[in-house]
Tab-separated table of C-alpha atoms in Angstrom:
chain	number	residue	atom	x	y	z
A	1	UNK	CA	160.912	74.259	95.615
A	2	UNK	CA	157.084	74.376	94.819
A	3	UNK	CA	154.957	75.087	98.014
A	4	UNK	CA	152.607	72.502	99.132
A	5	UNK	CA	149.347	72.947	100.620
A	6	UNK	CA	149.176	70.892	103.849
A	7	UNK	CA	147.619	67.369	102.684
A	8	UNK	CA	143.994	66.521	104.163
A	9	UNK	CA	143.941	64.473	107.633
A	10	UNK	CA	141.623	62.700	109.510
A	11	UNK	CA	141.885	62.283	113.192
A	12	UNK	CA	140.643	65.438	115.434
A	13	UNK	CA	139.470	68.872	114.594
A	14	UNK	CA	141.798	71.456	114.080
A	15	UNK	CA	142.094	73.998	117.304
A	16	UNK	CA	140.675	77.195	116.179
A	17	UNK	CA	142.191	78.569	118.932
A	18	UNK	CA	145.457	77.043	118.365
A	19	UNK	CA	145.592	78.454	114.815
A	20	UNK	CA	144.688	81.757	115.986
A	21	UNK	CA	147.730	81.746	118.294
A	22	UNK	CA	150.182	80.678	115.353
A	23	UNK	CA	149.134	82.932	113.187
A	24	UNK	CA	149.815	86.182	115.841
A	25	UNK	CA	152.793	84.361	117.055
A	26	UNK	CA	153.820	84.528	113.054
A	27	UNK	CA	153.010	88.080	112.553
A	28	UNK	CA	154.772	88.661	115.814
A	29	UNK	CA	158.241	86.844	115.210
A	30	UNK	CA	157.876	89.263	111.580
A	31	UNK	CA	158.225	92.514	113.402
A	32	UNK	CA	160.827	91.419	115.618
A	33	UNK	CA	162.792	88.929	113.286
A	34	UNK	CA	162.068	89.699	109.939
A	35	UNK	CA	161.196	87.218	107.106
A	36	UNK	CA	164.972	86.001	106.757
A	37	UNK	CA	165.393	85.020	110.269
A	38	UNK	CA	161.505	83.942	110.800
A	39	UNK	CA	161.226	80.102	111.410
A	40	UNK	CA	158.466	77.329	112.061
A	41	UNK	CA	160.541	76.880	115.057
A	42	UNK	CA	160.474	79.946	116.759
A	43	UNK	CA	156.823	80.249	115.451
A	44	UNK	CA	155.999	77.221	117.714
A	45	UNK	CA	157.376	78.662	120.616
A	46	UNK	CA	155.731	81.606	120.784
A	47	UNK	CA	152.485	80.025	120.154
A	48	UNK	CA	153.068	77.723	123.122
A	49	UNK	CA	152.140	74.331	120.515
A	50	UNK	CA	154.219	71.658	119.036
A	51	UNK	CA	156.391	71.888	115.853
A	52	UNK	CA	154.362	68.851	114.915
A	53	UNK	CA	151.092	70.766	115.545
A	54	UNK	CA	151.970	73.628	113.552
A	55	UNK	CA	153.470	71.318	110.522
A	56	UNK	CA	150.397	69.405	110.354
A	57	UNK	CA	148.529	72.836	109.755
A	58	UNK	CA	151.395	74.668	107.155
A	59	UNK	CA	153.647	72.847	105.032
A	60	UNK	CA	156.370	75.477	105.712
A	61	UNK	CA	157.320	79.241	105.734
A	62	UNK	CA	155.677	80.871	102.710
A	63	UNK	CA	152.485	79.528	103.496
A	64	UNK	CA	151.962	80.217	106.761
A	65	UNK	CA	153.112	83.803	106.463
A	66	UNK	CA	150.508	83.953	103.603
A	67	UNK	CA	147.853	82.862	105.929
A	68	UNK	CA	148.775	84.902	108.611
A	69	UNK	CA	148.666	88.466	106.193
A	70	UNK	CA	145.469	87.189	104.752
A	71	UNK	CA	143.554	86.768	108.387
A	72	UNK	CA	145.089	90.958	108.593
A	73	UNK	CA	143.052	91.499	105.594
A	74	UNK	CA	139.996	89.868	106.436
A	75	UNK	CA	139.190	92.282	108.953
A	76	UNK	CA	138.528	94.912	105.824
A	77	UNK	CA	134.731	95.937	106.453
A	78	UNK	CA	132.703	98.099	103.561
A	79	UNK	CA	131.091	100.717	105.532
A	80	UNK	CA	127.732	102.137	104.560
A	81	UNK	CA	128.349	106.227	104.220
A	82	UNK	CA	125.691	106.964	101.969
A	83	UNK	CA	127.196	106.982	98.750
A	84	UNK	CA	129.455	105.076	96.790
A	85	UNK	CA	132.230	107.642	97.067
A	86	UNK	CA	132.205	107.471	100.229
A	87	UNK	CA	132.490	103.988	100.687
A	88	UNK	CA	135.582	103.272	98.511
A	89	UNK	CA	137.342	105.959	100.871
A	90	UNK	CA	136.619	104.115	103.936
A	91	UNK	CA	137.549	100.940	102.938
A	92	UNK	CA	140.632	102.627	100.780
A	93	UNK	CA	141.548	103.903	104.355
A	94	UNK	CA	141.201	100.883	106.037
A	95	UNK	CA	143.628	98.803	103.246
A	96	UNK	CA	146.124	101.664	104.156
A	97	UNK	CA	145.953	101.271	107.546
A	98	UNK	CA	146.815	97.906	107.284
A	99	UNK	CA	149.228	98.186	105.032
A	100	UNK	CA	151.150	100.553	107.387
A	101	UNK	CA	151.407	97.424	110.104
A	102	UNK	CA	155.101	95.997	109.953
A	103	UNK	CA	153.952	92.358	109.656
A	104	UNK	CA	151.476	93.491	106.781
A	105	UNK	CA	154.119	95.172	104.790
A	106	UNK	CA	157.310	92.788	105.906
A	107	UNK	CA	155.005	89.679	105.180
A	108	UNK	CA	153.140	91.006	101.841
A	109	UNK	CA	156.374	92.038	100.369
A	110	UNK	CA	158.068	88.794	101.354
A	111	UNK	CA	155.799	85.972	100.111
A	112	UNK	CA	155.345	88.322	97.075
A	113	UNK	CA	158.817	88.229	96.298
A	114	UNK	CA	158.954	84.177	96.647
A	115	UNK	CA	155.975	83.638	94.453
A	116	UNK	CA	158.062	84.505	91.526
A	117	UNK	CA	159.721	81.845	92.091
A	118	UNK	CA	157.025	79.776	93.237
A	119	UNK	CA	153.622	79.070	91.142
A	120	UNK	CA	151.656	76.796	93.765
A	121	UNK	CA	152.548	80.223	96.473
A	122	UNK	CA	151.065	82.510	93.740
A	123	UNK	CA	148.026	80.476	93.811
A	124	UNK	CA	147.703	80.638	97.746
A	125	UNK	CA	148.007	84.202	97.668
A	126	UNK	CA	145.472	84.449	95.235
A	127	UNK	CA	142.808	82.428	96.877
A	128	UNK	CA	143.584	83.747	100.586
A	129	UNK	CA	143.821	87.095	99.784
A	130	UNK	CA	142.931	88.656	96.730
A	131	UNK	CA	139.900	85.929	96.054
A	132	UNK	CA	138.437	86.706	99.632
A	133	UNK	CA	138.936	90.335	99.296
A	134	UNK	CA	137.138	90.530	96.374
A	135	UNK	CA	133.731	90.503	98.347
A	136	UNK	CA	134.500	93.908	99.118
A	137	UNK	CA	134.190	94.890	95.569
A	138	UNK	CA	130.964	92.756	94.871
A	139	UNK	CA	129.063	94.185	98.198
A	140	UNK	CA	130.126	98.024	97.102
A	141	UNK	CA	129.060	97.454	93.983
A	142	UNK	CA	125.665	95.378	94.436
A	143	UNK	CA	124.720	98.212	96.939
A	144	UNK	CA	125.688	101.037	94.692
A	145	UNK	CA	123.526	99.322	91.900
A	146	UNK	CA	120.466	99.330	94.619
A	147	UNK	CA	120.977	103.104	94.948
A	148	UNK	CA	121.065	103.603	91.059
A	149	UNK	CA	124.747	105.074	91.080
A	150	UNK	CA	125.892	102.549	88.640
A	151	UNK	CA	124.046	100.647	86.145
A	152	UNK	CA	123.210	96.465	86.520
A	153	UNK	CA	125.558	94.306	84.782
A	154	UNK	CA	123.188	91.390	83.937
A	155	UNK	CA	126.310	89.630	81.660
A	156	UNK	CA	128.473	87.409	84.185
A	157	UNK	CA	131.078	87.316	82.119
A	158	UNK	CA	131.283	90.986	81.718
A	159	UNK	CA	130.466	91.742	85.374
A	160	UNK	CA	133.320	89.300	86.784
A	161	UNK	CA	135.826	90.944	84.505
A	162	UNK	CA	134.121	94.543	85.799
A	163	UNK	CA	134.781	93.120	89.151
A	164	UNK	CA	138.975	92.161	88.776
A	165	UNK	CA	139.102	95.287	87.132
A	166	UNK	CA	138.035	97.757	90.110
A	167	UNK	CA	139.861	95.224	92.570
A	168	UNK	CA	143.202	94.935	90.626
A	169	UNK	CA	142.805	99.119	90.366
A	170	UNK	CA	142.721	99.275	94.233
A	171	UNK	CA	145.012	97.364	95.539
A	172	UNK	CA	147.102	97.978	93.161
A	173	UNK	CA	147.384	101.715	93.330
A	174	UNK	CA	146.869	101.694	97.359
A	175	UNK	CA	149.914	98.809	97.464
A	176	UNK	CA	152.123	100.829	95.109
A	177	UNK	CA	151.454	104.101	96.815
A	178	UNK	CA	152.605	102.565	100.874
A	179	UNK	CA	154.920	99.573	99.993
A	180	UNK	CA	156.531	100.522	96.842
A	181	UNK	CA	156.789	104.750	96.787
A	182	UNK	CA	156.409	105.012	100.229
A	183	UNK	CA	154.036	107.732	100.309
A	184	UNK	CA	151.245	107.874	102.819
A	185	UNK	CA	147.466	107.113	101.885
A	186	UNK	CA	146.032	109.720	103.373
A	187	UNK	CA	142.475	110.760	103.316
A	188	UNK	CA	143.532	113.391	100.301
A	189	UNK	CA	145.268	110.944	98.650
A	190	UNK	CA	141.889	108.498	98.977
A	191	UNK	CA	139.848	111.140	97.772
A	192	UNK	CA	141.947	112.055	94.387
A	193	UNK	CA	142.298	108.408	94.338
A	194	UNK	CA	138.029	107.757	94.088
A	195	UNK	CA	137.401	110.681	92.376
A	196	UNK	CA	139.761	109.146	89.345
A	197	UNK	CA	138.172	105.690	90.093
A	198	UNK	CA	134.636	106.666	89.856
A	199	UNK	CA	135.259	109.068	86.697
A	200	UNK	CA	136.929	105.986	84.812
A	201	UNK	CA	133.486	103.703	86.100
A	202	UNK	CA	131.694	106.122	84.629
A	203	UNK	CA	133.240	106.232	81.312
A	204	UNK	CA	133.358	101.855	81.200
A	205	UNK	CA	129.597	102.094	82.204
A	206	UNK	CA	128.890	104.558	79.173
A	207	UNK	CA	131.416	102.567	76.848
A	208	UNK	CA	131.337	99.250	78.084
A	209	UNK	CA	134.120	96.512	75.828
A	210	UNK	CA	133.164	94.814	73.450
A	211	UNK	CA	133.768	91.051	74.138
């Protein structure tokens, strides 16, 4: 079955505050329940709202659990340590760190797995998680430009690509490294990890692609 984002309504606002609680109530009933045994149900419950409140706001499972991971991620700060080094560390540290949370790795893995399956869930993951997180790449790269550690990239077309490139190296090493090998992401790991990074940025900034 193709996921379905929930349709627009009119009437009154949504309760940030209710939302908030259904989305820790969903992360919750992931630790203790797991994705299998996780329902809307239960979810309502521990939020202390309606099963019609919380199907007005998610139009079942996959979605919410994808919402509720994402709001994990947006807490993912760049921190300013001087260098550009030093900043992919921190924030390389942070992803692990949340990565390590049961209901980051239980939910990630799950709604992963279903989007296989499932091309309108692919698209929610992309635009609630790897969309928003790609700020992270544009701020640590804009500021690293201002201190002249890389070069401008005046081409949009070229610095968009530059910009899925460094994200899709990230997240996909740091993901691959906690939820698939199981290894930690330690702070020598990180800094192997950005000293391989910034070597390859290096060579695409003295070689850029043609095209």
């Amino acid at each position: 079955m193709q996921s379905r984002s929930p349709a627009s309504r009119t009437g009154r606002p949504r309760s940030a505050t209710a939302d908030a609680a259904i989305l820790a109530a969903t992360r919750e009933a992931l630790v203790e329940l797991g994705w299998s045994k996780l329902t809307l149900g239960d979810v309502a419950t521990r939020a202390g709202v309606a099963k019609t409140t919380l199907y007005r706001r998610w139009a079942g499972k996959n979605e919410l659990v994808v919402d509720a991971v994402a709001e994990l991620f947006d807490e993912l700060e760049l921190p300013d340590r001087g260098s550009l080094a030093a900043d992919i560390e921190g924030v390389v540290l942070q992803f692990a760190s949340i990565l390590a949370l049961p209901e980051a790795r239980s939910g990630l893995m799950a709604v992963v797995a279903e989007s296989t399956r499932d091309d309108a869930l692919r698209e929610r993951i992309r635009a609630s998680v790897v969309d928003r997180q790609k700020r992270l790449v544009l701020e640590g790269r804009s500021r690293a430009q201002a201190r002249g550690e890389l070069p401008a990239e005046p081409d949009p077309a070229s610095s968009a690509r530059t910009v899925d490139l460094i994200f899709d190296m990230v997240a996909g090493a740091v993901v691959h490294r906690t939820l698939v090998s199981a290894e930690p992401a330690d702070e020598e790991w990180v800094h192997r990890f950005t000293g391989v990074l910034l070597r390859g940025l290096a060579g695409e900034a003295a070689h850029p692609a043609d095209g």
